mmCIF file of C-alpha atoms and ligand atoms in Angstrom:
data_model
loop_
_atom_site.group_PDB
_atom_site.id
_atom_site.type_symbol
_atom_site.label_atom_id
_atom_site.label_comp_id
_atom_site.label_asym_id
_atom_site.label_seq_id
_atom_site.Cartn_x
_atom_site.Cartn_y
_atom_site.Cartn_z
ATOM 1 C CA UNK A 1 -45.958 43.045 4.692
ATOM 2 C CA UNK A 2 -45.416 40.571 1.922
ATOM 3 C CA UNK A 3 -41.516 40.145 1.496
ATOM 4 C CA UNK A 4 -40.348 40.956 -1.902
ATOM 5 C CA UNK A 5 -37.610 39.495 -3.977
ATOM 6 C CA UNK A 6 -35.973 43.057 -4.562
ATOM 7 C CA UNK A 7 -32.926 41.527 -6.222
ATOM 8 C CA UNK A 8 -35.003 40.389 -9.171
ATOM 9 C CA UNK A 9 -36.486 43.705 -10.327
ATOM 10 C CA UNK A 10 -35.317 45.185 -13.580
ATOM 11 C CA UNK A 11 -35.126 48.989 -12.601
ATOM 12 C CA UNK A 12 -33.755 49.661 -15.981
ATOM 13 C CA UNK A 13 -34.394 47.778 -19.421
ATOM 14 C CA UNK A 14 -35.418 48.058 -22.881
ATOM 15 C CA UNK A 15 -39.018 47.977 -23.751
ATOM 16 C CA UNK A 16 -40.602 44.899 -25.184
ATOM 17 C CA UNK A 17 -40.370 46.234 -28.924
ATOM 18 C CA UNK A 18 -36.807 47.373 -28.123
ATOM 19 C CA UNK A 19 -37.166 51.038 -29.091
ATOM 20 C CA UNK A 20 -37.405 52.689 -25.697
ATOM 21 C CA UNK A 21 -35.865 52.598 -22.297
ATOM 22 C CA UNK A 22 -38.108 51.582 -19.392
ATOM 23 C CA UNK A 23 -36.996 52.689 -15.874
ATOM 24 C CA UNK A 24 -38.408 53.055 -12.302
ATOM 25 C CA UNK A 25 -38.742 56.843 -11.499
ATOM 26 C CA UNK A 26 -36.733 56.651 -8.267
ATOM 27 C CA UNK A 27 -37.683 60.082 -7.048
ATOM 28 C CA UNK A 28 -41.165 58.847 -6.284
ATOM 29 C CA UNK A 29 -40.053 56.122 -4.017
ATOM 30 C CA UNK A 30 -40.987 54.805 -1.605
ATOM 31 C CA UNK A 31 -44.515 55.890 -1.815
ATOM 32 C CA UNK A 32 -45.260 55.154 -5.540
ATOM 33 C CA UNK A 33 -43.612 52.769 -7.991
ATOM 34 C CA UNK A 34 -43.885 54.512 -11.313
ATOM 35 C CA UNK A 35 -42.396 52.852 -14.471
ATOM 36 C CA UNK A 36 -41.702 55.252 -17.173
ATOM 37 C CA UNK A 37 -40.463 54.732 -20.756
ATOM 38 C CA UNK A 38 -39.046 57.014 -23.262
ATOM 39 C CA UNK A 39 -36.714 57.257 -26.550
ATOM 40 C CA UNK A 40 -36.756 61.091 -26.095
ATOM 41 C CA UNK A 41 -33.282 62.596 -25.752
ATOM 42 C CA UNK A 42 -34.318 65.132 -23.304
ATOM 43 C CA UNK A 43 -36.368 63.079 -21.234
ATOM 44 C CA UNK A 44 -33.515 60.628 -21.036
ATOM 45 C CA UNK A 45 -31.193 63.278 -19.993
ATOM 46 C CA UNK A 46 -33.549 64.695 -17.481
ATOM 47 C CA UNK A 47 -33.993 61.158 -15.897
ATOM 48 C CA UNK A 48 -30.213 61.130 -15.098
ATOM 49 C CA UNK A 49 -30.174 64.736 -14.043
ATOM 50 C CA UNK A 50 -33.221 64.601 -11.879
ATOM 51 C CA UNK A 51 -32.133 61.382 -10.212
ATOM 52 C CA UNK A 52 -35.033 59.383 -11.489
ATOM 53 C CA UNK A 53 -32.284 56.949 -12.441
ATOM 54 C CA UNK A 54 -29.475 57.157 -10.122
ATOM 55 C CA UNK A 55 -26.438 55.022 -8.625
ATOM 56 C CA UNK A 56 -23.341 54.905 -10.645
ATOM 57 C CA UNK A 57 -23.791 51.516 -12.230
ATOM 58 C CA UNK A 58 -27.503 51.997 -13.029
ATOM 59 C CA UNK A 59 -26.528 55.406 -14.624
ATOM 60 C CA UNK A 60 -24.103 53.712 -16.816
ATOM 61 C CA UNK A 61 -26.490 50.914 -17.899
ATOM 62 C CA UNK A 62 -29.281 53.317 -18.475
ATOM 63 C CA UNK A 63 -27.145 55.642 -20.546
ATOM 64 C CA UNK A 64 -25.913 52.590 -22.615
ATOM 65 C CA UNK A 65 -29.645 51.861 -23.464
ATOM 66 C CA UNK A 66 -30.454 55.482 -23.967
ATOM 67 C CA UNK A 67 -27.633 55.926 -26.780
ATOM 68 C CA UNK A 68 -28.842 52.614 -28.660
ATOM 69 C CA UNK A 69 -32.467 54.004 -28.752
ATOM 70 C CA UNK A 70 -31.336 57.303 -29.773
ATOM 71 C CA UNK A 71 -29.280 55.769 -32.437
ATOM 72 C CA UNK A 72 -32.155 53.874 -33.710
ATOM 73 C CA UNK A 73 -33.515 57.364 -34.481
ATOM 74 C CA UNK A 74 -30.645 58.748 -36.399
ATOM 75 C CA UNK A 75 -30.971 58.738 -40.264
ATOM 76 C CA UNK A 76 -28.374 56.425 -41.681
ATOM 77 C CA UNK A 77 -27.588 56.914 -45.419
ATOM 78 C CA UNK A 78 -23.958 56.954 -44.590
ATOM 79 C CA UNK A 79 -21.926 56.166 -41.759
ATOM 80 C CA UNK A 80 -20.065 59.691 -41.016
ATOM 81 C CA UNK A 81 -23.286 61.756 -40.546
ATOM 82 C CA UNK A 82 -24.743 59.201 -38.527
ATOM 83 C CA UNK A 83 -21.586 58.893 -36.308
ATOM 84 C CA UNK A 84 -21.384 62.666 -36.041
ATOM 85 C CA UNK A 85 -25.071 62.857 -34.678
ATOM 86 C CA UNK A 86 -24.294 59.948 -32.166
ATOM 87 C CA UNK A 87 -21.310 61.761 -30.701
ATOM 88 C CA UNK A 88 -23.548 64.588 -30.153
ATOM 89 C CA UNK A 89 -26.039 62.601 -28.501
ATOM 90 C CA UNK A 90 -23.385 60.897 -26.452
ATOM 91 C CA UNK A 91 -21.965 64.180 -25.302
ATOM 92 C CA UNK A 92 -25.375 65.498 -24.336
ATOM 93 C CA UNK A 93 -26.133 62.392 -22.155
ATOM 94 C CA UNK A 94 -22.558 62.770 -20.706
ATOM 95 C CA UNK A 95 -23.208 66.236 -19.478
ATOM 96 C CA UNK A 96 -26.031 65.113 -17.038
ATOM 97 C CA UNK A 97 -23.964 64.525 -14.237
ATOM 98 C CA UNK A 98 -20.187 64.714 -13.767
ATOM 99 C CA UNK A 99 -19.022 62.522 -10.847
ATOM 100 C CA UNK A 100 -19.913 58.797 -11.249
ATOM 101 C CA UNK A 101 -17.342 57.735 -13.932
ATOM 102 C CA UNK A 102 -19.629 54.789 -15.183
ATOM 103 C CA UNK A 103 -21.595 57.243 -17.198
ATOM 104 C CA UNK A 104 -18.756 58.411 -19.447
ATOM 105 C CA UNK A 105 -17.160 54.807 -19.461
ATOM 106 C CA UNK A 106 -20.414 53.117 -20.711
ATOM 107 C CA UNK A 107 -20.999 55.841 -23.248
ATOM 108 C CA UNK A 108 -17.560 55.440 -24.578
ATOM 109 C CA UNK A 109 -18.080 51.678 -24.928
ATOM 110 C CA UNK A 110 -21.181 52.349 -26.957
ATOM 111 C CA UNK A 111 -19.355 54.771 -29.089
ATOM 112 C CA UNK A 112 -16.275 52.450 -29.659
ATOM 113 C CA UNK A 113 -19.046 49.703 -30.505
ATOM 114 C CA UNK A 114 -20.525 51.917 -33.184
ATOM 115 C CA UNK A 115 -17.122 52.817 -34.600
ATOM 116 C CA UNK A 116 -16.086 49.228 -34.733
ATOM 117 C CA UNK A 117 -19.071 48.369 -36.902
ATOM 118 C CA UNK A 118 -18.535 51.396 -39.230
ATOM 119 C CA UNK A 119 -18.125 49.053 -42.283
ATOM 120 C CA UNK A 120 -21.085 46.770 -41.519
ATOM 121 C CA UNK A 121 -24.648 47.279 -42.659
ATOM 122 C CA UNK A 122 -26.457 49.646 -40.671
ATOM 123 C CA UNK A 123 -28.768 46.912 -39.301
ATOM 124 C CA UNK A 124 -25.748 45.054 -38.099
ATOM 125 C CA UNK A 125 -24.154 48.168 -36.461
ATOM 126 C CA UNK A 126 -27.562 48.664 -34.334
ATOM 127 C CA UNK A 127 -27.767 45.112 -33.588
ATOM 128 C CA UNK A 128 -24.085 45.369 -32.368
ATOM 129 C CA UNK A 129 -25.030 48.322 -30.100
ATOM 130 C CA UNK A 130 -28.002 46.844 -28.631
ATOM 131 C CA UNK A 131 -25.835 43.615 -27.701
ATOM 132 C CA UNK A 132 -23.348 46.004 -26.212
ATOM 133 C CA UNK A 133 -25.842 47.601 -23.935
ATOM 134 C CA UNK A 134 -27.197 44.114 -23.020
ATOM 135 C CA UNK A 135 -23.648 43.076 -22.143
ATOM 136 C CA UNK A 136 -22.937 46.111 -20.036
ATOM 137 C CA UNK A 137 -26.110 45.254 -18.059
ATOM 138 C CA UNK A 138 -25.386 41.402 -17.837
ATOM 139 C CA UNK A 139 -21.687 42.415 -16.563
ATOM 140 C CA UNK A 140 -23.101 44.575 -13.879
ATOM 141 C CA UNK A 141 -25.494 41.704 -12.742
ATOM 142 C CA UNK A 142 -22.487 39.304 -12.626
ATOM 143 C CA UNK A 143 -20.074 41.841 -10.959
ATOM 144 C CA UNK A 144 -22.840 42.815 -8.229
ATOM 145 C CA UNK A 145 -23.223 39.141 -7.215
ATOM 146 C CA UNK A 146 -19.425 38.598 -6.983
ATOM 147 C CA UNK A 147 -18.978 41.753 -4.933
ATOM 148 C CA UNK A 148 -21.786 40.814 -2.604
ATOM 149 C CA UNK A 149 -20.192 37.353 -2.070
ATOM 150 C CA UNK A 150 -16.754 39.029 -1.172
ATOM 151 C CA UNK A 151 -18.312 41.556 0.928
ATOM 152 C CA UNK A 152 -20.434 38.993 2.798
ATOM 153 C CA UNK A 153 -17.127 37.245 3.543
ATOM 154 C CA UNK A 154 -16.000 40.311 5.623
ATOM 155 C CA UNK A 155 -18.580 40.102 8.278
ATOM 156 C CA UNK A 156 -20.130 37.222 10.443
ATOM 157 C CA UNK A 157 -23.389 35.951 11.450
ATOM 158 C CA UNK A 158 -25.074 38.320 13.928
ATOM 159 C CA UNK A 159 -23.180 41.344 12.818
ATOM 160 C CA UNK A 160 -24.685 44.897 12.251
ATOM 161 C CA UNK A 161 -23.277 46.862 9.388
ATOM 162 C CA UNK A 162 -23.669 50.732 8.828
ATOM 163 C CA UNK A 163 -24.439 51.863 5.265
ATOM 164 C CA UNK A 164 -24.821 55.253 3.587
ATOM 165 C CA UNK A 165 -27.008 56.350 0.640
ATOM 166 C CA UNK A 166 -28.156 53.686 -1.565
ATOM 167 C CA UNK A 167 -26.088 51.260 -3.331
ATOM 168 C CA UNK A 168 -28.711 48.352 -3.739
ATOM 169 C CA UNK A 169 -30.659 46.990 -6.443
ATOM 170 C CA UNK A 170 -32.171 50.121 -7.541
ATOM 171 C CA UNK A 171 -28.539 51.602 -7.953
ATOM 172 C CA UNK A 172 -27.206 48.803 -9.839
ATOM 173 C CA UNK A 173 -28.722 45.312 -11.070
ATOM 174 C CA UNK A 174 -30.025 42.779 -8.938
ATOM 175 C CA UNK A 175 -27.911 42.542 -5.725
ATOM 176 C CA UNK A 176 -26.158 45.904 -5.785
ATOM 177 C CA UNK A 177 -22.654 46.690 -4.157
ATOM 178 C CA UNK A 178 -22.707 48.215 -0.809
ATOM 179 C CA UNK A 179 -25.851 46.622 0.329
ATOM 180 C CA UNK A 180 -25.472 43.561 -1.795
ATOM 181 C CA UNK A 181 -24.068 41.338 1.478
ATOM 182 C CA UNK A 182 -27.461 42.006 3.166
ATOM 183 C CA UNK A 183 -29.445 40.429 0.400
ATOM 184 C CA UNK A 184 -27.013 37.404 0.179
ATOM 185 C CA UNK A 185 -26.900 37.058 3.750
ATOM 186 C CA UNK A 186 -30.753 36.660 3.835
ATOM 187 C CA UNK A 187 -30.702 34.054 0.965
ATOM 188 C CA UNK A 188 -28.034 32.223 2.884
ATOM 189 C CA UNK A 189 -29.864 32.256 6.335
ATOM 190 C CA UNK A 190 -27.107 34.475 7.850
ATOM 191 C CA UNK A 191 -28.195 37.114 10.382
ATOM 192 C CA UNK A 192 -26.685 40.565 9.050
ATOM 193 C CA UNK A 193 -28.433 43.463 10.417
ATOM 194 C CA UNK A 194 -28.187 47.032 8.833
ATOM 195 C CA UNK A 195 -28.260 50.452 10.337
ATOM 196 C CA UNK A 196 -29.027 52.936 7.348
ATOM 197 C CA UNK A 197 -28.154 56.804 7.397
ATOM 198 C CA UNK A 198 -31.152 58.731 5.897
ATOM 199 C CA UNK A 199 -28.565 60.659 3.533
ATOM 200 C CA UNK A 200 -29.526 64.224 3.469
ATOM 201 C CA UNK A 201 -30.536 66.214 1.303
ATOM 202 C CA UNK A 202 -31.932 63.739 -1.151
ATOM 203 C CA UNK A 203 -32.603 60.972 1.512
ATOM 204 C CA UNK A 204 -31.354 58.038 -0.607
ATOM 205 C CA UNK A 205 -30.959 55.990 2.623
ATOM 206 C CA UNK A 206 -34.328 56.677 3.939
ATOM 207 C CA UNK A 207 -36.434 56.488 0.760
ATOM 208 C CA UNK A 208 -34.484 53.761 -1.046
ATOM 209 C CA UNK A 209 -32.285 51.569 1.065
ATOM 210 C CA UNK A 210 -34.650 51.236 4.098
ATOM 211 C CA UNK A 211 -37.238 50.583 1.503
ATOM 212 C CA UNK A 212 -35.442 47.904 -0.350
ATOM 213 C CA UNK A 213 -33.909 46.303 2.645
ATOM 214 C CA UNK A 214 -37.303 46.247 4.591
ATOM 215 C CA UNK A 215 -39.035 44.766 1.501
ATOM 216 C CA UNK A 216 -36.527 42.011 1.461
ATOM 217 C CA UNK A 217 -37.003 41.169 5.228
ATOM 218 C CA UNK A 218 -33.522 42.389 6.226
ATOM 219 C CA UNK A 219 -33.549 43.736 9.888
ATOM 220 C CA UNK A 220 -32.767 47.426 9.264
ATOM 221 C CA UNK A 221 -32.878 50.420 11.406
ATOM 222 C CA UNK A 222 -32.901 53.979 9.862
ATOM 223 C CA UNK A 223 -31.026 56.660 11.553
ATOM 224 C CA UNK A 224 -30.412 60.407 10.772
ATOM 225 C CA UNK A 225 -26.889 61.105 9.379
ATOM 226 C CA UNK A 226 -25.778 62.740 12.521
ATOM 227 C CA UNK A 227 -26.427 59.579 14.726
ATOM 228 C CA UNK A 228 -23.523 57.547 13.198
ATOM 229 C CA UNK A 229 -21.259 58.371 15.678
ATOM 230 C CA UNK A 230 -23.513 57.647 18.336
ATOM 231 C CA UNK A 231 -24.377 54.162 17.198
ATOM 232 C CA UNK A 232 -20.335 53.462 16.646
ATOM 233 C CA UNK A 233 -19.604 54.757 20.148
ATOM 234 C CA UNK A 234 -22.192 52.595 21.663
ATOM 235 C CA UNK A 235 -20.550 49.462 19.926
ATOM 236 C CA UNK A 236 -23.546 48.754 17.747
ATOM 237 C CA UNK A 237 -21.542 48.683 14.324
ATOM 238 C CA UNK A 238 -19.168 45.881 13.437
ATOM 239 C CA UNK A 239 -18.444 47.418 9.882
ATOM 240 C CA UNK A 240 -19.547 50.107 7.245
ATOM 241 C CA UNK A 241 -20.496 49.139 3.774
ATOM 242 C CA UNK A 242 -20.699 51.874 1.116
ATOM 243 C CA UNK A 243 -20.710 52.179 -2.625
ATOM 244 C CA UNK A 244 -18.674 54.390 -4.705
ATOM 245 C CA UNK A 245 -19.105 56.738 -7.671
ATOM 246 C CA UNK A 246 -15.492 56.971 -8.873
ATOM 247 C CA UNK A 247 -12.290 55.452 -7.256
ATOM 248 C CA UNK A 248 -8.971 57.032 -8.050
ATOM 249 C CA UNK A 249 -5.730 55.003 -8.444
ATOM 250 C CA UNK A 250 -4.516 55.540 -5.041
ATOM 251 C CA UNK A 251 -7.928 54.394 -3.601
ATOM 252 C CA UNK A 252 -9.653 57.823 -2.898
ATOM 253 C CA UNK A 253 -13.260 57.089 -3.386
ATOM 254 C CA UNK A 254 -15.908 59.512 -4.347
ATOM 255 C CA UNK A 255 -19.424 58.573 -2.971
ATOM 256 C CA UNK A 256 -22.663 60.300 -1.637
ATOM 257 C CA UNK A 257 -22.114 63.339 0.497
ATOM 258 C CA UNK A 258 -21.471 62.301 3.957
ATOM 259 C CA UNK A 259 -19.663 59.186 3.215
ATOM 260 C CA UNK A 260 -16.212 60.873 4.156
ATOM 261 C CA UNK A 261 -17.700 61.701 7.762
ATOM 262 C CA UNK A 262 -18.874 58.185 8.383
ATOM 263 C CA UNK A 263 -15.254 56.962 7.267
ATOM 264 C CA UNK A 264 -13.556 59.334 9.932
ATOM 265 C CA UNK A 265 -16.016 58.221 12.639
ATOM 266 C CA UNK A 266 -15.336 54.628 11.774
ATOM 267 C CA UNK A 267 -11.450 55.397 12.245
ATOM 268 C CA UNK A 268 -12.114 56.879 15.441
ATOM 269 C CA UNK A 269 -14.124 54.155 16.641
ATOM 270 C CA UNK A 270 -11.924 51.248 15.206
ATOM 271 C CA UNK A 271 -14.750 50.061 12.974
ATOM 272 C CA UNK A 272 -13.598 48.718 9.490
ATOM 273 C CA UNK A 273 -14.708 50.842 6.738
ATOM 274 C CA UNK A 274 -15.349 48.927 3.291
ATOM 275 C CA UNK A 275 -15.846 50.650 -0.105
ATOM 276 C CA UNK A 276 -17.769 48.147 -2.394
ATOM 277 C CA UNK A 277 -17.763 48.737 -6.168
ATOM 278 C CA UNK A 278 -17.252 47.293 -9.628
ATOM 279 C CA UNK A 279 -14.238 47.902 -11.625
ATOM 280 C CA UNK A 280 -16.452 49.929 -13.762
ATOM 281 C CA UNK A 281 -16.367 52.385 -11.085
ATOM 282 C CA UNK A 282 -12.524 52.519 -10.827
ATOM 283 C CA UNK A 283 -11.060 55.527 -12.811
ATOM 284 C CA UNK A 284 -7.733 53.906 -13.965
ATOM 285 C CA UNK A 285 -6.960 57.326 -15.549
ATOM 286 C CA UNK A 286 -7.353 59.265 -12.328
ATOM 287 C CA UNK A 287 -4.268 59.529 -10.001
ATOM 288 C CA UNK A 288 -6.026 60.859 -6.829
ATOM 289 C CA UNK A 289 -9.249 62.111 -5.503
ATOM 290 C CA UNK A 290 -8.122 65.773 -6.259
ATOM 291 C CA UNK A 291 -8.791 64.943 -9.888
ATOM 292 C CA UNK A 292 -12.530 63.863 -9.349
ATOM 293 C CA UNK A 293 -15.153 66.380 -10.371
ATOM 294 C CA UNK A 294 -17.780 66.888 -7.685
ATOM 295 C CA UNK A 295 -21.259 67.692 -8.884
ATOM 296 C CA UNK A 296 -22.906 70.885 -7.159
ATOM 297 C CA UNK A 297 -26.586 71.039 -7.001
ATOM 298 C CA UNK A 298 -29.507 73.346 -6.250
ATOM 299 C CA UNK A 299 -29.892 75.154 -2.882
ATOM 300 C CA UNK A 300 -33.455 74.379 -2.628
ATOM 301 C CA UNK A 301 -32.502 70.624 -2.063
ATOM 302 C CA UNK A 302 -31.326 71.696 1.329
ATOM 303 C CA UNK A 303 -33.646 74.624 2.037
ATOM 304 C CA UNK A 304 -36.847 72.966 1.125
ATOM 305 C CA UNK A 305 -37.159 69.758 -0.450
ATOM 306 C CA UNK A 306 -39.181 66.930 1.208
ATOM 307 C CA UNK A 307 -40.630 69.390 3.729
ATOM 308 C CA UNK A 308 -44.169 70.653 4.034
ATOM 309 C CA UNK A 309 -42.743 74.121 4.446
ATOM 310 C CA UNK A 310 -39.095 75.712 3.879
ATOM 311 C CA UNK A 311 -36.715 74.705 6.654
ATOM 312 C CA UNK A 312 -34.460 77.515 6.069
ATOM 313 C CA UNK A 313 -34.905 81.288 5.504
ATOM 314 C CA UNK A 314 -35.828 82.207 1.990
ATOM 315 C CA UNK A 315 -32.725 82.680 -0.155
ATOM 316 C CA UNK A 316 -30.188 81.787 2.509
ATOM 317 C CA UNK A 317 -26.817 80.820 0.733
ATOM 318 C CA UNK A 318 -26.291 77.012 0.581
ATOM 319 C CA UNK A 319 -23.436 74.802 -0.539
ATOM 320 C CA UNK A 320 -24.761 71.492 -1.684
ATOM 321 C CA UNK A 321 -21.947 69.187 -3.117
ATOM 322 C CA UNK A 322 -23.699 65.889 -3.983
ATOM 323 C CA UNK A 323 -20.558 63.873 -3.285
ATOM 324 C CA UNK A 324 -17.536 63.575 -1.210
ATOM 325 C CA UNK A 325 -14.041 62.054 -1.587
ATOM 326 C CA UNK A 326 -13.023 59.636 1.306
ATOM 327 C CA UNK A 327 -9.256 59.570 1.569
ATOM 328 C CA UNK A 328 -7.748 56.287 0.944
ATOM 329 C CA UNK A 329 -6.084 56.158 4.401
ATOM 330 C CA UNK A 330 -9.719 55.734 5.853
ATOM 331 C CA UNK A 331 -10.684 52.877 3.871
ATOM 332 C CA UNK A 332 -10.048 49.416 5.138
ATOM 333 C CA UNK A 333 -10.438 47.510 1.858
ATOM 334 C CA UNK A 334 -12.055 48.200 -1.507
ATOM 335 C CA UNK A 335 -14.160 45.114 -2.551
ATOM 336 C CA UNK A 336 -14.488 44.539 -6.300
ATOM 337 C CA UNK A 337 -15.833 41.693 -8.498
ATOM 338 C CA UNK A 338 -12.301 40.022 -8.749
ATOM 339 C CA UNK A 339 -11.533 40.128 -5.113
ATOM 340 C CA UNK A 340 -10.768 42.422 -2.150
ATOM 341 C CA UNK A 341 -8.125 45.157 -2.299
ATOM 342 C CA UNK A 342 -6.017 46.201 0.600
ATOM 343 C CA UNK A 343 -3.763 49.090 0.700
ATOM 344 C CA UNK A 344 -1.759 50.332 -0.956
ATOM 345 C CA UNK A 345 -4.456 50.217 -3.396
ATOM 346 C CA UNK A 346 -2.604 51.093 -6.515
ATOM 347 C CA UNK A 347 -0.676 47.953 -6.192
ATOM 348 C CA UNK A 348 -3.702 45.631 -5.412
ATOM 349 C CA UNK A 349 -5.396 47.286 -8.395
ATOM 350 C CA UNK A 350 -2.553 46.461 -10.604
ATOM 351 C CA UNK A 351 -2.585 42.768 -9.487
ATOM 352 C CA UNK A 352 -6.268 42.268 -9.814
ATOM 353 C CA UNK A 353 -6.685 44.368 -13.226
ATOM 354 C CA UNK A 354 -3.550 44.052 -14.990
ATOM 355 C CA UNK A 355 -5.095 44.684 -18.357
ATOM 356 C CA UNK A 356 -5.807 48.102 -17.378
ATOM 357 C CA UNK A 357 -2.047 48.972 -16.917
ATOM 358 C CA UNK A 358 -0.851 47.536 -20.117
HETATM 359 O O1 LIG B 1 -26.575 60.861 -6.342
HETATM 360 P P1 LIG B 1 -26.724 59.407 -6.462
HETATM 361 O O2 LIG B 1 -28.002 58.994 -5.666
HETATM 362 O O3 LIG B 1 -26.760 58.868 -7.780
HETATM 363 O O4 LIG B 1 -25.470 58.811 -5.562
HETATM 364 C C1 LIG B 1 -25.573 57.383 -5.417
HETATM 365 C C2 LIG B 1 -24.230 57.025 -4.706
HETATM 366 O O5 LIG B 1 -23.425 57.771 -4.102
HETATM 367 C C3 LIG B 1 -24.165 55.423 -4.521
HETATM 368 O O6 LIG B 1 -23.544 55.301 -3.337
HETATM 369 C C4 LIG B 1 -23.043 55.119 -5.666
HETATM 370 O O7 LIG B 1 -23.520 55.642 -6.913
HETATM 371 C C5 LIG B 1 -22.836 53.646 -5.702
HETATM 372 S S1 LIG B 1 -24.250 52.884 -6.270
HETATM 373 C C6 LIG B 1 -23.709 51.048 -6.533
#
């Protein structure tokens, strides 16, 4: 197989004429690479809701571009009616998924940008919104690279790291967060091996992480979620790297369902457990994980999705939370673009991000 530079693919971007959002439909991977493009509100909403576009940072970037292309279509004789409709579209996009804080944060940034240009010509306002969406994207590229470098400093040549879900290039921009160190290690000639959980029920680990890492030539081994304890007990794993969807001030971290089980196992087997995420994923207004809303999804994702036939009796009750919250006491460190935060996390956040506490 020809190795690919997966860190240089734009999974989300504006179309060449700047009027639509272009994105890879991640539900089709690894079997088909389908690019879609749209400027229709319902399709943009569905792209997030159906996880065609997914991963906290990627959702934020996509939503920023989405609100911009929707703004282009709003009639604009006066600012007030324009802004009222913009807020309606913002709220609609924001209702697509509740857990990843990047979605509401980036929509709020776009909203604030529009408001701060209310006195300008409409063309200038739209240009400012376009520039803001591009800045959000570029900031994520920079943050992912920095996070990957800090993450790589936590492991050594020859280590094997367990990862859960997908926090790679598809979920972010370029390097990713939770999987960024693998790509950087590859580039720098460092041998860093990956064990990747398949991540039931939507299989982001099997479909996306294993696919991306294999294409980049990283030594990756796929396991079922219930094998993580076994490989840790066997001493195969030197660290765990995961991404995050919303981190509370005390360090409690929401991430893909199953993450907290990995953290409990890691604690038991004395394996360091690292959460890697940009400051855009820290919710500085959220005190603890208790305040994080967890998305509940359709039972059929458990009962039948991805199987040729249903694997559970028709209509059996299912509980399908898409995320869980890993207690801060299980987290060795949280790796951000400004450095590595150790417990107590609220103090580390205060030192690294003082402007958030002014
Ligand atoms: O439901 P998903 O696939 O959007 O969940 C993604 C995750 O949980 C990722 O680990 C998280 O968003 C971090 S991506 C850098």
